[in-house]
């Protein structure tokens, strides 16, 4: 059970993302050069000729921005605008702090302990004793938010940060060069997580505390599958909990599927002008039969996964 719930929280690293045609693989393109990546890249072409190049992202990284390779770079060069989940460059520290307090904090004077069972309480107290954090501040957080904070604190210890993410790489590239359009807001993303049932929130926290020693390896496995563009491995990592336990259905409905539908609607509205856009969203949103590409296919878009520069140039 713990392994499954751990995957649920890990899935947030590729979401906070069939009806799709899959071209014959270009074998040379499936083996990226050292230091480069060959991630999920889809092209969605509307009936009026508008094009989205949709790149799956992992929302963290380490060691600086990744080298994306010639396929992604060629798609980027063809696009007129950048579309992201949230344009973090427009969210100030003050705004972010206010949002975290609004959605992640318990009401003034309340603490998390009455919301937790004995095992979760024991693990949390042990964690607070061995980590140099403010226990009062952490104890005032809602369980879902504290689970995310614990994960972020631990990932930071291993050198991971959002500044080295794919999202940040392209936001930096676009600055002063291409217009940036956001499909969501930070407020809407946090609100979706805050709607999770209380029992599931506690389970997420319990499993995060239980798997701290495995977090680095789990994260490396996720990033390696993303780096290689291994769609099957990513689907297994991201959606295994839903297959194993129906109780996680509400998590995927709120955090993945409803957002996928809204993103597809947002992209369809943008695409009516026939322009080309480069879209960076969590890789989880590009997987499965309720993904963003699948939703666009239902709306008449032609969908294909891009695996080589020659394919990119060949079919427009």
PDB file of C-alpha atoms in Angstrom:
ATOM      1  CA  UNK A   1       0.000   0.000   0.000  1.00  0.00           C
ATOM      2  CA  UNK A   2       2.753   2.407   0.867  1.00  0.00           C
ATOM      3  CA  UNK A   3       4.504   1.896  -2.423  1.00  0.00           C
ATOM      4  CA  UNK A   4       1.334   2.777  -4.311  1.00  0.00           C
ATOM      5  CA  UNK A   5       0.618   5.955  -2.369  1.00  0.00           C
ATOM      6  CA  UNK A   6       4.227   7.016  -2.676  1.00  0.00           C
ATOM      7  CA  UNK A   7       3.766   6.938  -6.435  1.00  0.00           C
ATOM      8  CA  UNK A   8       0.735   9.200  -6.091  1.00  0.00           C
ATOM      9  CA  UNK A   9       2.828  11.920  -4.473  1.00  0.00           C
ATOM     10  CA  UNK A  10       5.683  11.348  -6.922  1.00  0.00           C
ATOM     11  CA  UNK A  11       3.175  11.881  -9.734  1.00  0.00           C
ATOM     12  CA  UNK A  12       2.872  15.504  -8.650  1.00  0.00           C
ATOM     13  CA  UNK A  13       6.348  16.087 -10.106  1.00  0.00           C
ATOM     14  CA  UNK A  14       4.893  15.587 -13.577  1.00  0.00           C
ATOM     15  CA  UNK A  15       1.556  17.333 -13.148  1.00  0.00           C
ATOM     16  CA  UNK A  16       1.306  20.374 -10.882  1.00  0.00           C
ATOM     17  CA  UNK A  17      -0.027  16.643 -16.793  1.00  0.00           C
ATOM     18  CA  UNK A  18      -5.904   7.563 -26.959  1.00  0.00           C
ATOM     19  CA  UNK A  19      -6.705   8.302 -29.764  1.00  0.00           C
ATOM     20  CA  UNK A  20      -3.238   9.324 -30.730  1.00  0.00           C
ATOM     21  CA  UNK A  21      -1.336   8.105 -33.731  1.00  0.00           C
ATOM     22  CA  UNK A  22       2.172   6.864 -33.034  1.00  0.00           C
ATOM     23  CA  UNK A  23       4.640   7.044 -35.939  1.00  0.00           C
ATOM     24  CA  UNK A  24       7.240   4.380 -36.592  1.00  0.00           C
ATOM     25  CA  UNK A  25      10.146   4.973 -34.187  1.00  0.00           C
ATOM     26  CA  UNK A  26      13.309   6.606 -35.448  1.00  0.00           C
ATOM     27  CA  UNK A  27      15.819   4.386 -33.615  1.00  0.00           C
ATOM     28  CA  UNK A  28      18.606   6.952 -33.681  1.00  0.00           C
ATOM     29  CA  UNK A  29      16.343   9.515 -32.046  1.00  0.00           C
ATOM     30  CA  UNK A  30      15.436   7.188 -29.155  1.00  0.00           C
ATOM     31  CA  UNK A  31      18.986   7.195 -27.777  1.00  0.00           C
ATOM     32  CA  UNK A  32      19.842  10.738 -26.676  1.00  0.00           C
ATOM     33  CA  UNK A  33      23.434  11.833 -26.498  1.00  0.00           C
ATOM     34  CA  UNK A  34      24.990  11.988 -23.018  1.00  0.00           C
ATOM     35  CA  UNK A  35      23.563  14.995 -21.198  1.00  0.00           C
ATOM     36  CA  UNK A  36      20.712  15.416 -23.700  1.00  0.00           C
ATOM     37  CA  UNK A  37      17.150  14.223 -23.399  1.00  0.00           C
ATOM     38  CA  UNK A  38      14.564  12.698 -25.726  1.00  0.00           C
ATOM     39  CA  UNK A  39      11.401  13.483 -23.777  1.00  0.00           C
ATOM     40  CA  UNK A  40       7.753  13.223 -24.734  1.00  0.00           C
ATOM     41  CA  UNK A  41       7.059  15.647 -27.579  1.00  0.00           C
ATOM     42  CA  UNK A  42       3.727  15.673 -29.379  1.00  0.00           C
ATOM     43  CA  UNK A  43       2.460  17.710 -32.295  1.00  0.00           C
ATOM     44  CA  UNK A  44      -1.222  18.583 -32.387  1.00  0.00           C
ATOM     45  CA  UNK A  45      -2.438  20.100 -35.659  1.00  0.00           C
ATOM     46  CA  UNK A  46      -5.875  21.675 -35.843  1.00  0.00           C
ATOM     47  CA  UNK A  47      -8.111  21.528 -38.930  1.00  0.00           C
ATOM     48  CA  UNK A  48      -7.317  25.210 -39.595  1.00  0.00           C
ATOM     49  CA  UNK A  49      -3.568  24.566 -39.555  1.00  0.00           C
ATOM     50  CA  UNK A  50      -2.757  25.810 -36.068  1.00  0.00           C
ATOM     51  CA  UNK A  51      -0.063  23.759 -34.370  1.00  0.00           C
ATOM     52  CA  UNK A  52       0.888  22.915 -30.797  1.00  0.00           C
ATOM     53  CA  UNK A  53       4.253  21.325 -30.018  1.00  0.00           C
ATOM     54  CA  UNK A  54       3.558  19.788 -26.595  1.00  0.00           C
ATOM     55  CA  UNK A  55       6.559  18.941 -24.443  1.00  0.00           C
ATOM     56  CA  UNK A  56       6.166  16.876 -21.278  1.00  0.00           C
ATOM     57  CA  UNK A  57       7.978  18.362 -18.315  1.00  0.00           C
ATOM     58  CA  UNK A  58       9.254  17.301 -14.915  1.00  0.00           C
ATOM     59  CA  UNK A  59       8.737  20.246 -12.600  1.00  0.00           C
ATOM     60  CA  UNK A  60      12.134  19.913 -10.877  1.00  0.00           C
ATOM     61  CA  UNK A  61      15.743  19.332 -11.886  1.00  0.00           C
ATOM     62  CA  UNK A  62      19.294  19.493 -10.612  1.00  0.00           C
ATOM     63  CA  UNK A  63      22.641  20.512 -11.977  1.00  0.00           C
ATOM     64  CA  UNK A  64      21.286  23.347 -14.096  1.00  0.00           C
ATOM     65  CA  UNK A  65      18.920  23.415 -17.045  1.00  0.00           C
ATOM     66  CA  UNK A  66      18.841  20.197 -19.132  1.00  0.00           C
ATOM     67  CA  UNK A  67      20.117  20.076 -22.708  1.00  0.00           C
ATOM     68  CA  UNK A  68      16.986  19.441 -24.696  1.00  0.00           C
ATOM     69  CA  UNK A  69      18.535  18.224 -27.929  1.00  0.00           C
ATOM     70  CA  UNK A  70      17.880  19.046 -31.605  1.00  0.00           C
ATOM     71  CA  UNK A  71      14.306  17.714 -31.856  1.00  0.00           C
ATOM     72  CA  UNK A  72      12.950  19.891 -29.066  1.00  0.00           C
ATOM     73  CA  UNK A  73      15.042  22.861 -30.166  1.00  0.00           C
ATOM     74  CA  UNK A  74      13.706  22.575 -33.723  1.00  0.00           C
ATOM     75  CA  UNK A  75      10.121  22.525 -32.453  1.00  0.00           C
ATOM     76  CA  UNK A  76      10.862  25.537 -30.263  1.00  0.00           C
ATOM     77  CA  UNK A  77      12.201  27.474 -33.241  1.00  0.00           C
ATOM     78  CA  UNK A  78       8.979  26.833 -35.188  1.00  0.00           C
ATOM     79  CA  UNK A  79       6.727  28.206 -32.454  1.00  0.00           C
ATOM     80  CA  UNK A  80       5.555  31.802 -32.139  1.00  0.00           C
ATOM     81  CA  UNK A  81       4.462  31.653 -28.484  1.00  0.00           C
ATOM     82  CA  UNK A  82       5.142  29.660 -25.325  1.00  0.00           C
ATOM     83  CA  UNK A  83       2.236  28.106 -23.413  1.00  0.00           C
ATOM     84  CA  UNK A  84       2.775  26.876 -19.839  1.00  0.00           C
ATOM     85  CA  UNK A  85       0.659  25.675 -16.938  1.00  0.00           C
ATOM     86  CA  UNK A  86       1.571  28.673 -14.770  1.00  0.00           C
ATOM     87  CA  UNK A  87       3.819  31.589 -15.692  1.00  0.00           C
ATOM     88  CA  UNK A  88       5.875  31.598 -12.500  1.00  0.00           C
ATOM     89  CA  UNK A  89       7.789  34.652 -13.694  1.00  0.00           C
ATOM     90  CA  UNK A  90       4.628  36.667 -13.003  1.00  0.00           C
ATOM     91  CA  UNK A  91       4.083  35.319  -9.477  1.00  0.00           C
ATOM     92  CA  UNK A  92       5.829  37.452  -6.851  1.00  0.00           C
ATOM     93  CA  UNK A  93       7.194  36.109  -3.568  1.00  0.00           C
ATOM     94  CA  UNK A  94       4.455  37.988  -1.718  1.00  0.00           C
ATOM     95  CA  UNK A  95       1.716  36.522  -3.926  1.00  0.00           C
ATOM     96  CA  UNK A  96       3.126  33.021  -3.543  1.00  0.00           C
ATOM     97  CA  UNK A  97       3.318  33.339   0.244  1.00  0.00           C
ATOM     98  CA  UNK A  98      -0.279  34.558   0.374  1.00  0.00           C
ATOM     99  CA  UNK A  99      -1.471  31.624  -1.745  1.00  0.00           C
ATOM    100  CA  UNK A 100       0.422  29.121   0.388  1.00  0.00           C
ATOM    101  CA  UNK A 101      -1.129  30.578   3.514  1.00  0.00           C
ATOM    102  CA  UNK A 102      -4.602  30.584   1.986  1.00  0.00           C
ATOM    103  CA  UNK A 103      -4.620  27.007   0.741  1.00  0.00           C
ATOM    104  CA  UNK A 104      -1.879  25.223   2.682  1.00  0.00           C
ATOM    105  CA  UNK A 105      -2.275  26.506   6.234  1.00  0.00           C
ATOM    106  CA  UNK A 106      -4.818  25.450   8.839  1.00  0.00           C
ATOM    107  CA  UNK A 107      -6.960  28.102  10.474  1.00  0.00           C
ATOM    108  CA  UNK A 108      -5.136  30.306  12.971  1.00  0.00           C
ATOM    109  CA  UNK A 109      -4.413  28.476  16.207  1.00  0.00           C
ATOM    110  CA  UNK A 110      -5.021  24.982  14.808  1.00  0.00           C
ATOM    111  CA  UNK A 111      -2.384  22.273  14.483  1.00  0.00           C
ATOM    112  CA  UNK A 112      -2.202  19.175  12.349  1.00  0.00           C
ATOM    113  CA  UNK A 113      -2.071  16.591  15.155  1.00  0.00           C
ATOM    114  CA  UNK A 114      -5.837  16.067  15.660  1.00  0.00           C
ATOM    115  CA  UNK A 115      -6.121  15.302  11.928  1.00  0.00           C
ATOM    116  CA  UNK A 116      -3.584  12.462  12.046  1.00  0.00           C
ATOM    117  CA  UNK A 117      -3.711   8.862  13.202  1.00  0.00           C
ATOM    118  CA  UNK A 118      -1.158   7.463  15.685  1.00  0.00           C
ATOM    119  CA  UNK A 119       1.274   6.101  13.093  1.00  0.00           C
ATOM    120  CA  UNK A 120       1.378   9.303  11.038  1.00  0.00           C
ATOM    121  CA  UNK A 121       1.782  11.396  14.196  1.00  0.00           C
ATOM    122  CA  UNK A 122       4.669   9.232  15.369  1.00  0.00           C
ATOM    123  CA  UNK A 123       6.445   9.458  12.021  1.00  0.00           C
ATOM    124  CA  UNK A 124       5.932  13.207  11.787  1.00  0.00           C
ATOM    125  CA  UNK A 125       7.294  13.832  15.302  1.00  0.00           C
ATOM    126  CA  UNK A 126      10.339  11.712  14.483  1.00  0.00           C
ATOM    127  CA  UNK A 127      10.863  13.654  11.259  1.00  0.00           C
ATOM    128  CA  UNK A 128      10.627  17.022  13.000  1.00  0.00           C
ATOM    129  CA  UNK A 129      13.199  15.912  15.562  1.00  0.00           C
ATOM    130  CA  UNK A 130      15.843  14.990  12.999  1.00  0.00           C
ATOM    131  CA  UNK A 131      15.352  17.736  10.405  1.00  0.00           C
ATOM    132  CA  UNK A 132      16.366  21.392  11.001  1.00  0.00           C
ATOM    133  CA  UNK A 133      12.953  22.890  10.266  1.00  0.00           C
ATOM    134  CA  UNK A 134      10.554  25.035  12.255  1.00  0.00           C
ATOM    135  CA  UNK A 135       8.254  22.427  13.877  1.00  0.00           C
ATOM    136  CA  UNK A 136       5.630  25.010  14.798  1.00  0.00           C
ATOM    137  CA  UNK A 137       5.355  26.240  11.209  1.00  0.00           C
ATOM    138  CA  UNK A 138       5.167  22.723   9.750  1.00  0.00           C
ATOM    139  CA  UNK A 139       2.600  21.590  12.313  1.00  0.00           C
ATOM    140  CA  UNK A 140       0.243  24.365  11.212  1.00  0.00           C
ATOM    141  CA  UNK A 141       0.030  23.017   7.647  1.00  0.00           C
ATOM    142  CA  UNK A 142      -2.730  20.917   6.127  1.00  0.00           C
ATOM    143  CA  UNK A 143      -1.707  17.272   5.574  1.00  0.00           C
ATOM    144  CA  UNK A 144      -1.595  17.466   1.752  1.00  0.00           C
ATOM    145  CA  UNK A 145       0.492  20.618   1.859  1.00  0.00           C
ATOM    146  CA  UNK A 146       2.863  19.272   4.503  1.00  0.00           C
ATOM    147  CA  UNK A 147       3.368  16.122   2.409  1.00  0.00           C
ATOM    148  CA  UNK A 148       4.470  18.316  -0.501  1.00  0.00           C
ATOM    149  CA  UNK A 149       6.681  20.468   1.733  1.00  0.00           C
ATOM    150  CA  UNK A 150       8.414  17.397   3.168  1.00  0.00           C
ATOM    151  CA  UNK A 151       9.018  16.092  -0.352  1.00  0.00           C
ATOM    152  CA  UNK A 152      10.421  19.445  -1.493  1.00  0.00           C
ATOM    153  CA  UNK A 153      12.682  19.754   1.567  1.00  0.00           C
ATOM    154  CA  UNK A 154      14.080  16.283   0.979  1.00  0.00           C
ATOM    155  CA  UNK A 155      14.543  16.812  -2.752  1.00  0.00           C
ATOM    156  CA  UNK A 156      16.417  20.009  -1.989  1.00  0.00           C
ATOM    157  CA  UNK A 157      18.804  17.984   0.166  1.00  0.00           C
ATOM    158  CA  UNK A 158      19.585  15.903  -2.927  1.00  0.00           C
ATOM    159  CA  UNK A 159      20.207  18.981  -5.057  1.00  0.00           C
ATOM    160  CA  UNK A 160      16.850  19.225  -6.842  1.00  0.00           C
ATOM    161  CA  UNK A 161      15.171  22.587  -7.362  1.00  0.00           C
ATOM    162  CA  UNK A 162      12.530  24.218  -9.553  1.00  0.00           C
ATOM    163  CA  UNK A 163      15.087  26.619 -11.021  1.00  0.00           C
ATOM    164  CA  UNK A 164      16.584  23.681 -12.969  1.00  0.00           C
ATOM    165  CA  UNK A 165      13.219  22.503 -14.297  1.00  0.00           C
ATOM    166  CA  UNK A 166      12.184  22.297 -17.934  1.00  0.00           C
ATOM    167  CA  UNK A 167       9.407  24.803 -17.265  1.00  0.00           C
ATOM    168  CA  UNK A 168      11.872  27.405 -16.022  1.00  0.00           C
ATOM    169  CA  UNK A 169      14.247  26.724 -18.920  1.00  0.00           C
ATOM    170  CA  UNK A 170      11.640  27.699 -21.508  1.00  0.00           C
ATOM    171  CA  UNK A 171      10.220  30.584 -19.516  1.00  0.00           C
ATOM    172  CA  UNK A 172      13.761  31.981 -19.437  1.00  0.00           C
ATOM    173  CA  UNK A 173      14.204  31.308 -23.173  1.00  0.00           C
ATOM    174  CA  UNK A 174      10.972  33.087 -23.998  1.00  0.00           C
ATOM    175  CA  UNK A 175      11.691  36.195 -21.930  1.00  0.00           C
ATOM    176  CA  UNK A 176      11.707  39.174 -24.295  1.00  0.00           C
ATOM    177  CA  UNK A 177      11.442  36.895 -27.344  1.00  0.00           C
ATOM    178  CA  UNK A 178       8.142  35.041 -27.297  1.00  0.00           C
ATOM    179  CA  UNK A 179       4.840  35.781 -25.626  1.00  0.00           C
ATOM    180  CA  UNK A 180       4.094  33.533 -22.632  1.00  0.00           C
ATOM    181  CA  UNK A 181       0.512  32.303 -22.167  1.00  0.00           C
ATOM    182  CA  UNK A 182      -0.621  30.457 -19.013  1.00  0.00           C
ATOM    183  CA  UNK A 183      -3.351  27.808 -19.041  1.00  0.00           C
ATOM    184  CA  UNK A 184      -3.823  27.877 -15.269  1.00  0.00           C
ATOM    185  CA  UNK A 185      -3.019  29.886 -12.170  1.00  0.00           C
ATOM    186  CA  UNK A 186      -1.129  28.907  -9.046  1.00  0.00           C
ATOM    187  CA  UNK A 187      -4.372  29.500  -7.171  1.00  0.00           C
ATOM    188  CA  UNK A 188      -6.304  26.961  -9.258  1.00  0.00           C
ATOM    189  CA  UNK A 189      -3.587  24.305  -8.896  1.00  0.00           C
ATOM    190  CA  UNK A 190      -3.459  24.621  -5.110  1.00  0.00           C
ATOM    191  CA  UNK A 191      -7.241  24.666  -4.909  1.00  0.00           C
ATOM    192  CA  UNK A 192      -7.423  21.318  -6.736  1.00  0.00           C
ATOM    193  CA  UNK A 193      -5.088  19.738  -4.183  1.00  0.00           C
ATOM    194  CA  UNK A 194      -6.984  21.281  -1.280  1.00  0.00           C
ATOM    195  CA  UNK A 195     -10.134  19.463  -2.418  1.00  0.00           C
ATOM    196  CA  UNK A 196      -8.617  16.048  -1.710  1.00  0.00           C
ATOM    197  CA  UNK A 197     -10.474  14.065   0.990  1.00  0.00           C
ATOM    198  CA  UNK A 198      -9.017  14.224   4.509  1.00  0.00           C
ATOM    199  CA  UNK A 199      -8.240  10.495   4.654  1.00  0.00           C
ATOM    200  CA  UNK A 200      -6.306  10.642   1.380  1.00  0.00           C
ATOM    201  CA  UNK A 201      -4.393  13.712   2.554  1.00  0.00           C
ATOM    202  CA  UNK A 202      -3.221  11.865   5.658  1.00  0.00           C
ATOM    203  CA  UNK A 203      -2.270   8.829   3.624  1.00  0.00           C
ATOM    204  CA  UNK A 204      -0.151  10.977   1.321  1.00  0.00           C
ATOM    205  CA  UNK A 205       1.681  12.422   4.334  1.00  0.00           C
ATOM    206  CA  UNK A 206       2.130   9.022   5.979  1.00  0.00           C
ATOM    207  CA  UNK A 207       3.586   7.502   2.854  1.00  0.00           C
ATOM    208  CA  UNK A 208       5.871  10.442   2.178  1.00  0.00           C
ATOM    209  CA  UNK A 209       7.306  10.137   5.688  1.00  0.00           C
ATOM    210  CA  UNK A 210       7.637   6.360   5.235  1.00  0.00           C
ATOM    211  CA  UNK A 211       9.511   6.577   1.936  1.00  0.00           C
ATOM    212  CA  UNK A 212      12.000   9.355   2.633  1.00  0.00           C
ATOM    213  CA  UNK A 213      14.924   6.956   2.260  1.00  0.00           C
ATOM    214  CA  UNK A 214      13.637   5.904  -1.198  1.00  0.00           C
ATOM    215  CA  UNK A 215      12.795   9.360  -2.473  1.00  0.00           C
ATOM    216  CA  UNK A 216      16.050  10.050  -4.304  1.00  0.00           C
ATOM    217  CA  UNK A 217      15.966   6.723  -6.178  1.00  0.00           C
ATOM    218  CA  UNK A 218      12.256   7.050  -6.972  1.00  0.00           C
ATOM    219  CA  UNK A 219      12.860  10.529  -8.359  1.00  0.00           C
ATOM    220  CA  UNK A 220      15.845   9.371 -10.398  1.00  0.00           C
ATOM    221  CA  UNK A 221      13.728   6.570 -11.897  1.00  0.00           C
ATOM    222  CA  UNK A 222      11.028   9.065 -12.864  1.00  0.00           C
ATOM    223  CA  UNK A 223      13.479  11.511 -14.417  1.00  0.00           C
ATOM    224  CA  UNK A 224      15.312   8.756 -16.298  1.00  0.00           C
ATOM    225  CA  UNK A 225      12.046   7.532 -17.832  1.00  0.00           C
ATOM    226  CA  UNK A 226      11.271  11.142 -18.782  1.00  0.00           C
ATOM    227  CA  UNK A 227      14.785  11.709 -20.176  1.00  0.00           C
ATOM    228  CA  UNK A 228      14.460   8.688 -22.465  1.00  0.00           C
ATOM    229  CA  UNK A 229      10.906   9.515 -23.457  1.00  0.00           C
ATOM    230  CA  UNK A 230       9.833   6.087 -22.177  1.00  0.00           C
ATOM    231  CA  UNK A 231       6.080   6.499 -22.364  1.00  0.00           C
ATOM    232  CA  UNK A 232       5.258   3.059 -20.945  1.00  0.00           C
ATOM    233  CA  UNK A 233       7.577   3.463 -17.960  1.00  0.00           C
ATOM    234  CA  UNK A 234       6.171   6.904 -17.203  1.00  0.00           C
ATOM    235  CA  UNK A 235       2.589   5.659 -17.409  1.00  0.00           C
ATOM    236  CA  UNK A 236       3.446   2.869 -14.983  1.00  0.00           C
ATOM    237  CA  UNK A 237       5.097   5.253 -12.527  1.00  0.00           C
ATOM    238  CA  UNK A 238       2.372   7.877 -12.720  1.00  0.00           C
ATOM    239  CA  UNK A 239      -0.809   5.796 -12.959  1.00  0.00           C
ATOM    240  CA  UNK A 240       0.054   2.601 -11.087  1.00  0.00           C
ATOM    241  CA  UNK A 241      -1.852   3.745  -7.950  1.00  0.00           C
ATOM    242  CA  UNK A 242      -5.056   4.221  -9.942  1.00  0.00           C
ATOM    243  CA  UNK A 243      -4.774   0.716 -11.381  1.00  0.00           C
ATOM    244  CA  UNK A 244      -4.055  -0.874  -7.992  1.00  0.00           C
ATOM    245  CA  UNK A 245      -6.474   0.965  -5.729  1.00  0.00           C
ATOM    246  CA  UNK A 246      -9.812   2.606  -6.653  1.00  0.00           C
ATOM    247  CA  UNK A 247      -9.575   4.925  -3.641  1.00  0.00           C
ATOM    248  CA  UNK A 248      -7.107   7.062  -5.585  1.00  0.00           C
ATOM    249  CA  UNK A 249      -9.662   7.806  -8.283  1.00  0.00           C
ATOM    250  CA  UNK A 250     -10.548  11.144  -6.694  1.00  0.00           C
ATOM    251  CA  UNK A 251      -6.870  12.184  -6.715  1.00  0.00           C
ATOM    252  CA  UNK A 252      -6.505  11.540 -10.434  1.00  0.00           C
ATOM    253  CA  UNK A 253      -9.881  13.039 -11.228  1.00  0.00           C
ATOM    254  CA  UNK A 254      -9.043  16.325  -9.477  1.00  0.00           C
ATOM    255  CA  UNK A 255      -5.318  16.596 -10.163  1.00  0.00           C
ATOM    256  CA  UNK A 256      -5.097  15.070 -13.645  1.00  0.00           C
ATOM    257  CA  UNK A 257      -8.264  14.426 -15.617  1.00  0.00           C
ATOM    258  CA  UNK A 258     -10.331  17.532 -14.897  1.00  0.00           C
ATOM    259  CA  UNK A 259      -7.291  19.692 -15.471  1.00  0.00           C
ATOM    260  CA  UNK A 260      -6.518  17.840 -18.705  1.00  0.00           C
ATOM    261  CA  UNK A 261      -9.989  18.674 -19.983  1.00  0.00           C
ATOM    262  CA  UNK A 262      -9.639  22.333 -19.035  1.00  0.00           C
ATOM    263  CA  UNK A 263      -6.176  22.549 -20.604  1.00  0.00           C
ATOM    264  CA  UNK A 264      -7.491  21.034 -23.836  1.00  0.00           C
ATOM    265  CA  UNK A 265     -10.305  23.600 -23.898  1.00  0.00           C
ATOM    266  CA  UNK A 266      -7.806  26.391 -23.296  1.00  0.00           C
ATOM    267  CA  UNK A 267      -5.542  25.162 -26.080  1.00  0.00           C
ATOM    268  CA  UNK A 268      -8.450  24.779 -28.491  1.00  0.00           C
ATOM    269  CA  UNK A 269      -9.446  28.381 -27.846  1.00  0.00           C
ATOM    270  CA  UNK A 270      -5.874  29.552 -28.406  1.00  0.00           C
ATOM    271  CA  UNK A 271      -5.484  27.485 -31.575  1.00  0.00           C
ATOM    272  CA  UNK A 272      -8.343  29.117 -33.442  1.00  0.00           C
ATOM    273  CA  UNK A 273      -5.991  31.773 -34.818  1.00  0.00           C
ATOM    274  CA  UNK A 274      -3.923  29.184 -36.738  1.00  0.00           C
ATOM    275  CA  UNK A 275      -0.599  30.076 -35.083  1.00  0.00           C
ATOM    276  CA  UNK A 276       2.155  27.730 -33.905  1.00  0.00           C
ATOM    277  CA  UNK A 277       2.798  27.413 -30.178  1.00  0.00           C
ATOM    278  CA  UNK A 278       5.232  25.509 -27.968  1.00  0.00           C
ATOM    279  CA  UNK A 279       3.458  24.014 -24.947  1.00  0.00           C
ATOM    280  CA  UNK A 280       5.266  22.914 -21.776  1.00  0.00           C
ATOM    281  CA  UNK A 281       3.088  20.996 -19.315  1.00  0.00           C
ATOM    282  CA  UNK A 282       3.801  18.205 -16.842  1.00  0.00           C
ATOM    283  CA  UNK A 283       4.555  14.929 -18.618  1.00  0.00           C
ATOM    284  CA  UNK A 284       1.714  13.208 -16.770  1.00  0.00           C
ATOM    285  CA  UNK A 285      -0.766  15.338 -18.701  1.00  0.00           C
ATOM    286  CA  UNK A 286       0.434  13.773 -21.980  1.00  0.00           C
ATOM    287  CA  UNK A 287      -0.164  10.161 -20.932  1.00  0.00           C
ATOM    288  CA  UNK A 288      -3.156   7.882 -21.344  1.00  0.00           C
ATOM    289  CA  UNK A 289      -6.592   7.988 -22.933  1.00  0.00           C
ATOM    290  CA  UNK A 290      -7.719  10.989 -20.853  1.00  0.00           C
ATOM    291  CA  UNK A 291      -4.613  13.043 -21.614  1.00  0.00           C
ATOM    292  CA  UNK A 292      -4.452  16.475 -23.194  1.00  0.00           C
ATOM    293  CA  UNK A 293      -3.449  15.017 -26.605  1.00  0.00           C
ATOM    294  CA  UNK A 294      -6.359  12.553 -26.417  1.00  0.00           C
ATOM    295  CA  UNK A 295      -8.784  15.354 -25.599  1.00  0.00           C
ATOM    296  CA  UNK A 296      -7.504  17.405 -28.526  1.00  0.00           C
ATOM    297  CA  UNK A 297      -7.855  14.379 -30.819  1.00  0.00           C
ATOM    298  CA  UNK A 298     -11.531  14.208 -29.846  1.00  0.00           C
ATOM    299  CA  UNK A 299     -11.811  17.820 -30.991  1.00  0.00           C
ATOM    300  CA  UNK A 300     -10.511  17.040 -34.463  1.00  0.00           C
ATOM    301  CA  UNK A 301      -6.791  17.648 -33.982  1.00  0.00           C
ATOM    302  CA  UNK A 302      -4.298  15.364 -35.698  1.00  0.00           C
ATOM    303  CA  UNK A 303      -1.944  14.030 -33.022  1.00  0.00           C
ATOM    304  CA  UNK A 304       1.497  12.528 -33.512  1.00  0.00           C
ATOM    305  CA  UNK A 305       4.488  11.922 -31.318  1.00  0.00           C
ATOM    306  CA  UNK A 306       7.622  13.560 -32.697  1.00  0.00           C
ATOM    307  CA  UNK A 307      10.728  11.363 -32.553  1.00  0.00           C
ATOM    308  CA  UNK A 308      13.109  12.948 -35.063  1.00  0.00           C
ATOM    309  CA  UNK A 309      13.956  16.276 -36.663  1.00  0.00           C
ATOM    310  CA  UNK A 310      13.227  14.820 -40.107  1.00  0.00           C
ATOM    311  CA  UNK A 311       9.707  13.860 -39.011  1.00  0.00           C
ATOM    312  CA  UNK A 312       9.210  17.363 -37.667  1.00  0.00           C
ATOM    313  CA  UNK A 313      10.105  18.838 -41.048  1.00  0.00           C
ATOM    314  CA  UNK A 314       8.331  16.188 -43.115  1.00  0.00           C
ATOM    315  CA  UNK A 315       4.727  16.518 -41.962  1.00  0.00           C
ATOM    316  CA  UNK A 316       3.243  19.897 -41.155  1.00  0.00           C
TER     317      UNK A 316
END
